[in-house]
JSON list of C-alpha atoms in Angstrom, two decimals:
[
{"chain": "C", "resi": 1, "resn": "MET", "atom": "CA", "xyz": [106.04, 44.44, 69.32]},
{"chain": "C", "resi": 2, "resn": "ASN", "atom": "CA", "xyz": [105.75, 47.89, 70.86]},
{"chain": "C", "resi": 3, "resn": "ASP", "atom": "CA", "xyz": [105.40, 48.94, 74.48]},
{"chain": "C", "resi": 4, "resn": "ALA", "atom": "CA", "xyz": [101.64, 49.48, 74.10]},
{"chain": "C", "resi": 5, "resn": "THR", "atom": "CA", "xyz": [101.22, 45.70, 74.11]},
{"chain": "C", "resi": 6, "resn": "LEU", "atom": "CA", "xyz": [102.94, 45.36, 77.48]},
{"chain": "C", "resi": 7, "resn": "THR", "atom": "CA", "xyz": [101.22, 45.45, 80.84]},
{"chain": "C", "resi": 8, "resn": "LEU", "atom": "CA", "xyz": [102.72, 47.55, 83.64]},
{"chain": "C", "resi": 9, "resn": "PRO", "atom": "CA", "xyz": [104.53, 44.58, 85.26]},
{"chain": "C", "resi": 10, "resn": "GLU", "atom": "CA", "xyz": [106.07, 43.75, 81.88]},
{"chain": "C", "resi": 11, "resn": "GLU", "atom": "CA", "xyz": [107.11, 47.34, 81.21]},
{"chain": "C", "resi": 12, "resn": "LEU", "atom": "CA", "xyz": [108.72, 47.56, 84.63]},
{"chain": "C", "resi": 13, "resn": "LEU", "atom": "CA", "xyz": [110.70, 44.38, 83.96]},
{"chain": "C", "resi": 14, "resn": "VAL", "atom": "CA", "xyz": [111.92, 45.72, 80.61]},
{"chain": "C", "resi": 15, "resn": "LEU", "atom": "CA", "xyz": [113.05, 48.93, 82.29]},
{"chain": "C", "resi": 16, "resn": "ALA", "atom": "CA", "xyz": [114.71, 47.14, 85.20]},
{"chain": "C", "resi": 17, "resn": "LEU", "atom": "CA", "xyz": [116.80, 44.52, 83.36]},
{"chain": "C", "resi": 18, "resn": "ASP", "atom": "CA", "xyz": [120.11, 45.31, 81.69]},
{"chain": "C", "resi": 19, "resn": "PRO", "atom": "CA", "xyz": [119.41, 44.32, 78.06]},
{"chain": "C", "resi": 20, "resn": "VAL", "atom": "CA", "xyz": [122.94, 42.97, 77.55]},
{"chain": "C", "resi": 21, "resn": "ARG", "atom": "CA", "xyz": [123.89, 41.44, 80.89]},
{"chain": "C", "resi": 22, "resn": "GLY", "atom": "CA", "xyz": [120.35, 40.42, 81.83]},
{"chain": "C", "resi": 23, "resn": "LYS", "atom": "CA", "xyz": [120.86, 41.51, 85.42]},
{"chain": "C", "resi": 24, "resn": "PRO", "atom": "CA", "xyz": [118.46, 43.83, 87.28]},
{"chain": "C", "resi": 25, "resn": "HIS", "atom": "CA", "xyz": [119.61, 47.41, 87.76]},
{"chain": "C", "resi": 26, "resn": "CYS", "atom": "CA", "xyz": [118.15, 47.21, 91.28]},
{"chain": "C", "resi": 27, "resn": "ARG", "atom": "CA", "xyz": [118.02, 44.54, 93.98]},
{"chain": "C", "resi": 28, "resn": "GLY", "atom": "CA", "xyz": [116.19, 41.46, 92.76]},
{"chain": "C", "resi": 29, "resn": "ARG", "atom": "CA", "xyz": [113.88, 41.30, 95.76]},
{"chain": "C", "resi": 30, "resn": "PHE", "atom": "CA", "xyz": [112.94, 44.96, 95.32]},
{"chain": "C", "resi": 31, "resn": "LEU", "atom": "CA", "xyz": [112.06, 44.25, 91.70]},
{"chain": "C", "resi": 32, "resn": "GLU", "atom": "CA", "xyz": [109.83, 41.35, 92.77]},
{"chain": "C", "resi": 33, "resn": "TYR", "atom": "CA", "xyz": [107.92, 43.72, 95.03]},
{"chain": "C", "resi": 34, "resn": "GLY", "atom": "CA", "xyz": [107.69, 46.16, 92.14]},
{"chain": "C", "resi": 35, "resn": "ILE", "atom": "CA", "xyz": [106.26, 43.58, 89.76]},
{"chain": "C", "resi": 36, "resn": "ALA", "atom": "CA", "xyz": [103.60, 42.61, 92.29]},
{"chain": "C", "resi": 37, "resn": "GLY", "atom": "CA", "xyz": [102.75, 46.27, 92.84]},
{"chain": "C", "resi": 38, "resn": "ALA", "atom": "CA", "xyz": [102.60, 46.81, 89.09]},
{"chain": "C", "resi": 39, "resn": "ALA", "atom": "CA", "xyz": [100.11, 43.95, 88.77]},
{"chain": "C", "resi": 40, "resn": "LEU", "atom": "CA", "xyz": [97.88, 45.73, 91.29]},
{"chain": "C", "resi": 41, "resn": "ALA", "atom": "CA", "xyz": [98.32, 48.99, 89.40]},
{"chain": "C", "resi": 42, "resn": "GLU", "atom": "CA", "xyz": [97.31, 47.35, 86.11]},
{"chain": "C", "resi": 43, "resn": "LEU", "atom": "CA", "xyz": [94.27, 45.73, 87.73]},
{"chain": "C", "resi": 44, "resn": "GLU", "atom": "CA", "xyz": [93.21, 49.11, 89.11]},
{"chain": "C", "resi": 45, "resn": "LEU", "atom": "CA", "xyz": [93.61, 50.77, 85.69]},
{"chain": "C", "resi": 46, "resn": "GLN", "atom": "CA", "xyz": [91.35, 48.08, 84.24]},
{"chain": "C", "resi": 47, "resn": "GLY", "atom": "CA", "xyz": [88.68, 48.74, 86.88]},
{"chain": "C", "resi": 48, "resn": "ARG", "atom": "CA", "xyz": [89.08, 45.37, 88.63]},
{"chain": "C", "resi": 49, "resn": "ILE", "atom": "CA", "xyz": [90.25, 46.59, 92.04]},
{"chain": "C", "resi": 50, "resn": "ALA", "atom": "CA", "xyz": [90.26, 49.71, 94.18]},
{"chain": "C", "resi": 51, "resn": "GLU", "atom": "CA", "xyz": [92.23, 50.86, 97.21]},
{"chain": "C", "resi": 52, "resn": "GLU", "atom": "CA", "xyz": [90.54, 51.79, 100.48]},
{"chain": "C", "resi": 53, "resn": "ARG", "atom": "CA", "xyz": [92.70, 52.97, 103.37]},
{"chain": "C", "resi": 54, "resn": "GLY", "atom": "CA", "xyz": [95.68, 50.82, 102.42]},
{"chain": "C", "resi": 55, "resn": "ARG", "atom": "CA", "xyz": [93.62, 47.79, 101.52]},
{"chain": "C", "resi": 56, "resn": "VAL", "atom": "CA", "xyz": [92.99, 46.25, 98.10]},
{"chain": "C", "resi": 57, "resn": "VAL", "atom": "CA", "xyz": [89.31, 45.62, 97.38]},
{"chain": "C", "resi": 58, "resn": "VAL", "atom": "CA", "xyz": [88.04, 43.69, 94.36]},
{"chain": "C", "resi": 59, "resn": "VAL", "atom": "CA", "xyz": [85.26, 45.62, 92.62]},
{"chain": "C", "resi": 60, "resn": "ASN", "atom": "CA", "xyz": [84.98, 43.50, 89.46]},
{"chain": "C", "resi": 61, "resn": "PRO", "atom": "CA", "xyz": [85.87, 39.81, 89.98]},
{"chain": "C", "resi": 62, "resn": "LEU", "atom": "CA", "xyz": [85.49, 38.82, 86.32]},
{"chain": "C", "resi": 63, "resn": "ASP", "atom": "CA", "xyz": [88.76, 37.56, 84.86]},
{"chain": "C", "resi": 64, "resn": "PRO", "atom": "CA", "xyz": [90.60, 40.14, 82.75]},
{"chain": "C", "resi": 65, "resn": "PRO", "atom": "CA", "xyz": [91.75, 39.03, 79.28]},
{"chain": "C", "resi": 66, "resn": "ASP", "atom": "CA", "xyz": [95.38, 38.84, 80.37]},
{"chain": "C", "resi": 67, "resn": "ALA", "atom": "CA", "xyz": [96.00, 35.39, 81.88]},
{"chain": "C", "resi": 68, "resn": "LEU", "atom": "CA", "xyz": [98.56, 36.49, 84.47]},
{"chain": "C", "resi": 69, "resn": "LEU", "atom": "CA", "xyz": [96.44, 39.38, 85.68]},
{"chain": "C", "resi": 70, "resn": "ALA", "atom": "CA", "xyz": [93.57, 36.91, 86.05]},
{"chain": "C", "resi": 71, "resn": "VAL", "atom": "CA", "xyz": [95.80, 34.73, 88.27]},
{"chain": "C", "resi": 72, "resn": "PHE", "atom": "CA", "xyz": [96.56, 37.63, 90.58]},
{"chain": "C", "resi": 73, "resn": "LEU", "atom": "CA", "xyz": [93.00, 38.93, 90.64]},
{"chain": "C", "resi": 74, "resn": "ARG", "atom": "CA", "xyz": [91.84, 35.50, 91.78]},
{"chain": "C", "resi": 75, "resn": "SER", "atom": "CA", "xyz": [94.43, 35.58, 94.58]},
{"chain": "C", "resi": 76, "resn": "LEU", "atom": "CA", "xyz": [92.66, 38.57, 96.15]},
{"chain": "C", "resi": 77, "resn": "PRO", "atom": "CA", "xyz": [89.64, 38.16, 98.48]},
{"chain": "C", "resi": 78, "resn": "PRO", "atom": "CA", "xyz": [86.36, 38.31, 96.52]},
{"chain": "C", "resi": 79, "resn": "PRO", "atom": "CA", "xyz": [84.16, 41.34, 97.09]},
{"chain": "C", "resi": 80, "resn": "GLY", "atom": "CA", "xyz": [81.65, 41.51, 99.91]},
{"chain": "C", "resi": 81, "resn": "LYS", "atom": "CA", "xyz": [83.31, 38.97, 102.23]},
{"chain": "C", "resi": 82, "resn": "GLY", "atom": "CA", "xyz": [83.40, 39.95, 105.88]},
{"chain": "C", "resi": 83, "resn": "GLY", "atom": "CA", "xyz": [81.75, 43.37, 105.61]},
{"chain": "C", "resi": 84, "resn": "PHE", "atom": "CA", "xyz": [83.24, 46.73, 104.68]},
{"chain": "C", "resi": 85, "resn": "LEU", "atom": "CA", "xyz": [85.70, 47.19, 107.53]},
{"chain": "C", "resi": 86, "resn": "SER", "atom": "CA", "xyz": [87.30, 43.77, 107.09]},
{"chain": "C", "resi": 87, "resn": "SER", "atom": "CA", "xyz": [87.05, 43.57, 103.31]},
{"chain": "C", "resi": 88, "resn": "GLY", "atom": "CA", "xyz": [90.05, 43.32, 101.06]},
{"chain": "C", "resi": 89, "resn": "THR", "atom": "CA", "xyz": [93.65, 42.69, 102.00]},
{"chain": "C", "resi": 90, "resn": "SER", "atom": "CA", "xyz": [96.59, 44.85, 103.03]},
{"chain": "C", "resi": 91, "resn": "ALA", "atom": "CA", "xyz": [98.31, 46.18, 99.90]},
{"chain": "C", "resi": 92, "resn": "ARG", "atom": "CA", "xyz": [101.71, 46.06, 101.58]},
{"chain": "C", "resi": 93, "resn": "ARG", "atom": "CA", "xyz": [101.25, 42.49, 102.80]},
{"chain": "C", "resi": 94, "resn": "TRP", "atom": "CA", "xyz": [99.94, 41.26, 99.44]},
{"chain": "C", "resi": 95, "resn": "VAL", "atom": "CA", "xyz": [102.91, 42.79, 97.60]},
{"chain": "C", "resi": 96, "resn": "ARG", "atom": "CA", "xyz": [105.30, 41.11, 100.01]},
{"chain": "C", "resi": 97, "resn": "GLN", "atom": "CA", "xyz": [103.67, 37.71, 99.73]},
{"chain": "C", "resi": 98, "resn": "ALA", "atom": "CA", "xyz": [103.07, 37.78, 95.96]},
{"chain": "C", "resi": 99, "resn": "GLY", "atom": "CA", "xyz": [106.40, 39.28, 94.91]},
{"chain": "C", "resi": 100, "resn": "ARG", "atom": "CA", "xyz": [108.45, 36.17, 94.28]},
{"chain": "C", "resi": 101, "resn": "ARG", "atom": "CA", "xyz": [105.65, 34.39, 92.43]},
{"chain": "C", "resi": 102, "resn": "ALA", "atom": "CA", "xyz": [104.89, 37.47, 90.33]},
{"chain": "C", "resi": 103, "resn": "GLY", "atom": "CA", "xyz": [108.54, 37.89, 89.39]},
{"chain": "C", "resi": 104, "resn": "GLY", "atom": "CA", "xyz": [108.88, 34.28, 88.28]},
{"chain": "C", "resi": 105, "resn": "LEU", "atom": "CA", "xyz": [105.65, 34.20, 86.29]},
{"chain": "C", "resi": 106, "resn": "TYR", "atom": "CA", "xyz": [106.33, 37.41, 84.41]},
{"chain": "C", "resi": 107, "resn": "LEU", "atom": "CA", "xyz": [109.90, 36.41, 83.59]},
{"chain": "C", "resi": 108, "resn": "ASP", "atom": "CA", "xyz": [108.64, 33.09, 82.23]},
{"chain": "C", "resi": 109, "resn": "ALA", "atom": "CA", "xyz": [105.99, 34.83, 80.15]},
{"chain": "C", "resi": 110, "resn": "LEU", "atom": "CA", "xyz": [108.41, 37.32, 78.59]},
{"chain": "C", "resi": 111, "resn": "VAL", "atom": "CA", "xyz": [110.91, 34.57, 77.82]},
{"chain": "C", "resi": 112, "resn": "GLU", "atom": "CA", "xyz": [108.15, 32.58, 76.10]},
{"chain": "C", "resi": 113, "resn": "ARG", "atom": "CA", "xyz": [107.22, 35.61, 73.99]},
{"chain": "C", "resi": 114, "resn": "GLY", "atom": "CA", "xyz": [110.81, 36.35, 72.98]},
{"chain": "C", "resi": 115, "resn": "VAL", "atom": "CA", "xyz": [110.95, 39.66, 74.85]},
{"chain": "C", "resi": 116, "resn": "LEU", "atom": "CA", "xyz": [113.68, 38.18, 77.07]},
{"chain": "C", "resi": 117, "resn": "ARG", "atom": "CA", "xyz": [116.15, 35.32, 76.78]},
{"chain": "C", "resi": 118, "resn": "ARG", "atom": "CA", "xyz": [117.07, 33.04, 79.66]},
{"chain": "C", "resi": 119, "resn": "GLU", "atom": "CA", "xyz": [120.72, 32.22, 80.25]},
{"chain": "C", "resi": 120, "resn": "THR", "atom": "CA", "xyz": [121.58, 29.70, 82.97]},
{"chain": "C", "resi": 121, "resn": "ARG", "atom": "CA", "xyz": [124.90, 30.17, 84.72]},
{"chain": "C", "resi": 122, "resn": "ARG", "atom": "CA", "xyz": [126.53, 28.57, 87.74]},
{"chain": "C", "resi": 123, "resn": "PHE", "atom": "CA", "xyz": [127.89, 30.30, 90.80]},
{"chain": "C", "resi": 124, "resn": "LEU", "atom": "CA", "xyz": [131.33, 28.86, 91.60]},
{"chain": "C", "resi": 125, "resn": "GLY", "atom": "CA", "xyz": [130.56, 26.24, 88.98]},
{"chain": "C", "resi": 126, "resn": "LEU", "atom": "CA", "xyz": [127.90, 24.66, 91.20]},
{"chain": "C", "resi": 127, "resn": "LEU", "atom": "CA", "xyz": [124.75, 26.63, 92.01]},
{"chain": "C", "resi": 128, "resn": "PRO", "atom": "CA", "xyz": [122.64, 27.52, 88.96]},
{"chain": "C", "resi": 129, "resn": "TYR", "atom": "CA", "xyz": [121.17, 30.98, 88.50]},
{"chain": "C", "resi": 130, "resn": "HIS", "atom": "CA", "xyz": [119.52, 32.82, 85.62]},
{"chain": "C", "resi": 131, "resn": "ARG", "atom": "CA", "xyz": [120.13, 36.01, 83.68]},
{"chain": "C", "resi": 132, "resn": "HIS", "atom": "CA", "xyz": [117.55, 37.55, 81.36]},
{"chain": "C", "resi": 133, "resn": "PRO", "atom": "CA", "xyz": [119.02, 39.70, 78.57]},
{"chain": "C", "resi": 134, "resn": "ALA", "atom": "CA", "xyz": [116.86, 41.22, 75.87]},
{"chain": "C", "resi": 135, "resn": "GLY", "atom": "CA", "xyz": [115.37, 38.79, 73.37]},
{"chain": "C", "resi": 136, "resn": "PRO", "atom": "CA", "xyz": [114.66, 39.18, 69.65]},
{"chain": "C", "resi": 137, "resn": "ALA", "atom": "CA", "xyz": [111.23, 40.73, 70.31]},
{"chain": "C", "resi": 138, "resn": "SER", "atom": "CA", "xyz": [112.43, 43.13, 73.01]},
{"chain": "C", "resi": 139, "resn": "PRO", "atom": "CA", "xyz": [110.91, 46.64, 72.90]},
{"chain": "C", "resi": 140, "resn": "VAL", "atom": "CA", "xyz": [113.50, 48.01, 75.35]},
{"chain": "C", "resi": 141, "resn": "GLU", "atom": "CA", "xyz": [114.43, 51.02, 73.22]},
{"chain": "C", "resi": 142, "resn": "GLN", "atom": "CA", "xyz": [110.79, 51.96, 72.65]},
{"chain": "C", "resi": 143, "resn": "VAL", "atom": "CA", "xyz": [109.95, 51.54, 76.33]},
{"chain": "C", "resi": 144, "resn": "TRP", "atom": "CA", "xyz": [112.83, 53.75, 77.45]},
{"chain": "C", "resi": 145, "resn": "ARG", "atom": "CA", "xyz": [112.08, 56.33, 74.77]},
{"chain": "C", "resi": 146, "resn": "GLY", "atom": "CA", "xyz": [108.46, 56.48, 75.87]},
{"chain": "C", "resi": 147, "resn": "PHE", "atom": "CA", "xyz": [109.49, 56.71, 79.51]},
{"chain": "C", "resi": 148, "resn": "ASP", "atom": "CA", "xyz": [111.92, 59.57, 78.87]},
{"chain": "C", "resi": 149, "resn": "GLU", "atom": "CA", "xyz": [109.38, 61.46, 76.77]},
{"chain": "C", "resi": 150, "resn": "SER", "atom": "CA", "xyz": [106.75, 61.03, 79.46]},
{"chain": "C", "resi": 151, "resn": "ARG", "atom": "CA", "xyz": [109.17, 62.20, 82.16]},
{"chain": "C", "resi": 152, "resn": "ALA", "atom": "CA", "xyz": [110.05, 65.30, 80.16]},
{"chain": "C", "resi": 153, "resn": "ALA", "atom": "CA", "xyz": [106.32, 66.05, 79.84]},
{"chain": "C", "resi": 154, "resn": "GLY", "atom": "CA", "xyz": [105.74, 65.58, 83.56]},
{"chain": "C", "resi": 155, "resn": "HIS", "atom": "CA", "xyz": [104.06, 62.16, 83.25]},
{"chain": "C", "resi": 156, "resn": "PRO", "atom": "CA", "xyz": [100.79, 63.55, 81.91]},
{"chain": "C", "resi": 157, "resn": "ASP", "atom": "CA", "xyz": [98.62, 60.42, 82.30]},
{"chain": "C", "resi": 158, "resn": "ARG", "atom": "CA", "xyz": [97.90, 58.01, 85.15]},
{"chain": "C", "resi": 159, "resn": "ARG", "atom": "CA", "xyz": [99.59, 55.02, 83.52]},
{"chain": "C", "resi": 160, "resn": "SER", "atom": "CA", "xyz": [102.88, 56.84, 83.02]},
{"chain": "C", "resi": 161, "resn": "ARG", "atom": "CA", "xyz": [102.72, 58.19, 86.58]},
{"chain": "C", "resi": 162, "resn": "LEU", "atom": "CA", "xyz": [102.23, 54.68, 87.94]},
{"chain": "C", "resi": 163, "resn": "LEU", "atom": "CA", "xyz": [105.16, 53.30, 85.95]},
{"chain": "C", "resi": 164, "resn": "ALA", "atom": "CA", "xyz": [107.44, 56.12, 87.09]},
{"chain": "C", "resi": 165, "resn": "ALA", "atom": "CA", "xyz": [106.35, 55.72, 90.72]},
{"chain": "C", "resi": 166, "resn": "LEU", "atom": "CA", "xyz": [106.95, 51.95, 90.65]},
{"chain": "C", "resi": 167, "resn": "ALA", "atom": "CA", "xyz": [110.35, 52.36, 88.99]},
{"chain": "C", "resi": 168, "resn": "ALA", "atom": "CA", "xyz": [111.32, 54.84, 91.68]},
{"chain": "C", "resi": 169, "resn": "ALA", "atom": "CA", "xyz": [109.96, 52.63, 94.48]},
{"chain": "C", "resi": 170, "resn": "VAL", "atom": "CA", "xyz": [112.27, 49.75, 93.46]},
{"chain": "C", "resi": 171, "resn": "GLU", "atom": "CA", "xyz": [115.13, 52.29, 93.24]},
{"chain": "C", "resi": 172, "resn": "LEU", "atom": "CA", "xyz": [116.05, 52.03, 89.58]},
{"chain": "C", "resi": 173, "resn": "PRO", "atom": "CA", "xyz": [119.14, 54.30, 89.37]},
{"chain": "C", "resi": 174, "resn": "ALA", "atom": "CA", "xyz": [118.18, 55.85, 86.02]},
{"chain": "C", "resi": 175, "resn": "VAL", "atom": "CA", "xyz": [114.87, 56.91, 87.55]},
{"chain": "C", "resi": 176, "resn": "VAL", "atom": "CA", "xyz": [115.80, 58.03, 91.06]},
{"chain": "C", "resi": 177, "resn": "ARG", "atom": "CA", "xyz": [118.98, 59.79, 89.90]},
{"chain": "C", "resi": 178, "resn": "GLY", "atom": "CA", "xyz": [118.01, 60.69, 86.31]},
{"chain": "C", "resi": 179, "resn": "GLY", "atom": "CA", "xyz": [116.89, 64.10, 85.12]},
{"chain": "C", "resi": 180, "resn": "ASP", "atom": "CA", "xyz": [117.28, 67.42, 86.90]},
{"chain": "C", "resi": 181, "resn": "ARG", "atom": "CA", "xyz": [116.43, 68.19, 90.53]},
{"chain": "C", "resi": 182, "resn": "ARG", "atom": "CA", "xyz": [112.85, 69.11, 89.68]},
{"chain": "C", "resi": 183, "resn": "MET", "atom": "CA", "xyz": [112.28, 65.80, 87.87]},
{"chain": "C", "resi": 184, "resn": "ARG", "atom": "CA", "xyz": [113.76, 63.79, 90.74]},
{"chain": "C", "resi": 185, "resn": "ALA", "atom": "CA", "xyz": [111.60, 65.58, 93.30]},
{"chain": "C", "resi": 186, "resn": "ALA", "atom": "CA", "xyz": [108.50, 65.00, 91.16]},
{"chain": "C", "resi": 187, "resn": "THR", "atom": "CA", "xyz": [109.31, 61.29, 90.91]},
{"chain": "C", "resi": 188, "resn": "ARG", "atom": "CA", "xyz": [109.71, 60.96, 94.68]},
{"chain": "C", "resi": 189, "resn": "ALA", "atom": "CA", "xyz": [106.35, 62.66, 95.11]},
{"chain": "C", "resi": 190, "resn": "LEU", "atom": "CA", "xyz": [104.74, 60.11, 92.79]},
{"chain": "C", "resi": 191, "resn": "VAL", "atom": "CA", "xyz": [105.82, 57.27, 95.09]},
{"chain": "C", "resi": 192, "resn": "ARG", "atom": "CA", "xyz": [103.89, 58.89, 97.93]},
{"chain": "C", "resi": 193, "resn": "GLU", "atom": "CA", "xyz": [100.85, 59.67, 95.76]},
{"chain": "C", "resi": 194, "resn": "GLU", "atom": "CA", "xyz": [100.36, 56.31, 94.01]},
{"chain": "C", "resi": 195, "resn": "TRP", "atom": "CA", "xyz": [99.26, 53.63, 96.46]},
{"chain": "C", "resi": 196, "resn": "PRO", "atom": "CA", "xyz": [100.72, 50.59, 94.57]},
{"chain": "C", "resi": 197, "resn": "ALA", "atom": "CA", "xyz": [104.13, 52.27, 94.58]},
{"chain": "C", "resi": 198, "resn": "GLN", "atom": "CA", "xyz": [103.73, 53.19, 98.24]},
{"chain": "C", "resi": 199, "resn": "ALA", "atom": "CA", "xyz": [103.05, 49.52, 99.09]},
{"chain": "C", "resi": 200, "resn": "VAL", "atom": "CA", "xyz": [106.23, 48.56, 97.22]},
{"chain": "C", "resi": 201, "resn": "HIS", "atom": "CA", "xyz": [108.25, 51.33, 98.85]},
{"chain": "C", "resi": 202, "resn": "ARG", "atom": "CA", "xyz": [107.23, 50.27, 102.35]},
{"chain": "C", "resi": 203, "resn": "ASN", "atom": "CA", "xyz": [108.48, 46.73, 101.72]},
{"chain": "C", "resi": 204, "resn": "VAL", "atom": "CA", "xyz": [111.73, 48.04, 100.24]},
{"chain": "C", "resi": 205, "resn": "ARG", "atom": "CA", "xyz": [112.18, 50.29, 103.26]},
{"chain": "C", "resi": 206, "resn": "GLN", "atom": "CA", "xyz": [111.47, 47.38, 105.62]},
{"chain": "C", "resi": 207, "resn": "ASP", "atom": "CA", "xyz": [114.12, 45.21, 103.95]},
{"chain": "C", "resi": 208, "resn": "LYS", "atom": "CA", "xyz": [116.70, 47.99, 104.07]},
{"chain": "C", "resi": 209, "resn": "ALA", "atom": "CA", "xyz": [116.00, 48.59, 107.75]},
{"chain": "C", "resi": 210, "resn": "ALA", "atom": "CA", "xyz": [116.37, 44.87, 108.48]},
{"chain": "C", "resi": 211, "resn": "ARG", "atom": "CA", "xyz": [119.74, 44.75, 106.74]},
{"chain": "C", "resi": 212, "resn": "ALA", "atom": "CA", "xyz": [120.94, 47.88, 108.50]},
{"chain": "C", "resi": 213, "resn": "GLY", "atom": "CA", "xyz": [119.91, 46.40, 111.84]},
{"chain": "C", "resi": 214, "resn": "GLY", "atom": "CA", "xyz": [121.67, 43.09, 111.19]},
{"chain": "C", "resi": 215, "resn": "GLY", "atom": "CA", "xyz": [118.41, 41.17, 110.72]},
{"chain": "C", "resi": 216, "resn": "GLY", "atom": "CA", "xyz": [117.26, 39.02, 107.82]},
{"chain": "C", "resi": 217, "resn": "SER", "atom": "CA", "xyz": [116.46, 40.32, 104.38]},
{"chain": "C", "resi": 218, "resn": "GLY", "atom": "CA", "xyz": [112.72, 40.21, 105.03]},
{"chain": "C", "resi": 219, "resn": "GLY", "atom": "CA", "xyz": [112.20, 37.82, 102.15]},
{"chain": "C", "resi": 220, "resn": "GLY", "atom": "CA", "xyz": [109.56, 35.74, 103.91]},
{"chain": "C", "resi": 221, "resn": "GLY", "atom": "CA", "xyz": [105.83, 36.14, 104.02]},
{"chain": "C", "resi": 222, "resn": "GLY", "atom": "CA", "xyz": [105.57, 38.15, 107.26]},
{"chain": "C", "resi": 223, "resn": "ASP", "atom": "CA", "xyz": [105.45, 41.93, 107.05]},
{"chain": "C", "resi": 224, "resn": "GLY", "atom": "CA", "xyz": [106.21, 42.75, 110.65]},
{"chain": "C", "resi": 225, "resn": "GLY", "atom": "CA", "xyz": [103.17, 44.98, 111.07]},
{"chain": "C", "resi": 226, "resn": "GLY", "atom": "CA", "xyz": [99.47, 45.19, 111.49]},
{"chain": "C", "resi": 227, "resn": "GLY", "atom": "CA", "xyz": [96.74, 45.42, 108.90]},
{"chain": "C", "resi": 228, "resn": "ASP", "atom": "CA", "xyz": [97.50, 48.61, 106.97]}
]
């Protein structure tokens, strides 16, 4: 398998998980937001959705070939419901609500395909939790090589820009701190320019503000704001 067979959510997962320890390099909740945002990015690349003033609008409701992308496309409001001004759904809110489901479904799919393995462990010998190290079909080296080559070239195509922006939005250390100052500044700019990454970043920022203020982690369905 090579990275060309992976969708954006799958590539992001491969980048984010330590291939030996199976633990995310970033906060797990941030990665869930990132996977949901990457699903939107992939759907946009395939011409299924568009973004209008912070809202996701379905422009082609036919199921894409990828089964998981079809699941998430069907979770979006169909086109033409409620008129132009009320059409679609808030990108930020959808990312927040879909994150946990997206993370679980994509982990399951990559385990089934042998890209990842699932190891069950127990916290204090009681509470089970999972780790996902690289599996026998993992393309982790190819994905990172492609990412580094694209970064050195200034992310010359939309797909590579989206992946870099999403990786930065979930705060992957190798992305937000990797490369020279010019590369890091360019990556931060991508988060602002690519709307799926911006939707992810706003949820990450909300969770960090809640923790700093002594509130909850923001893991529930509410997004604490209006329709953006």
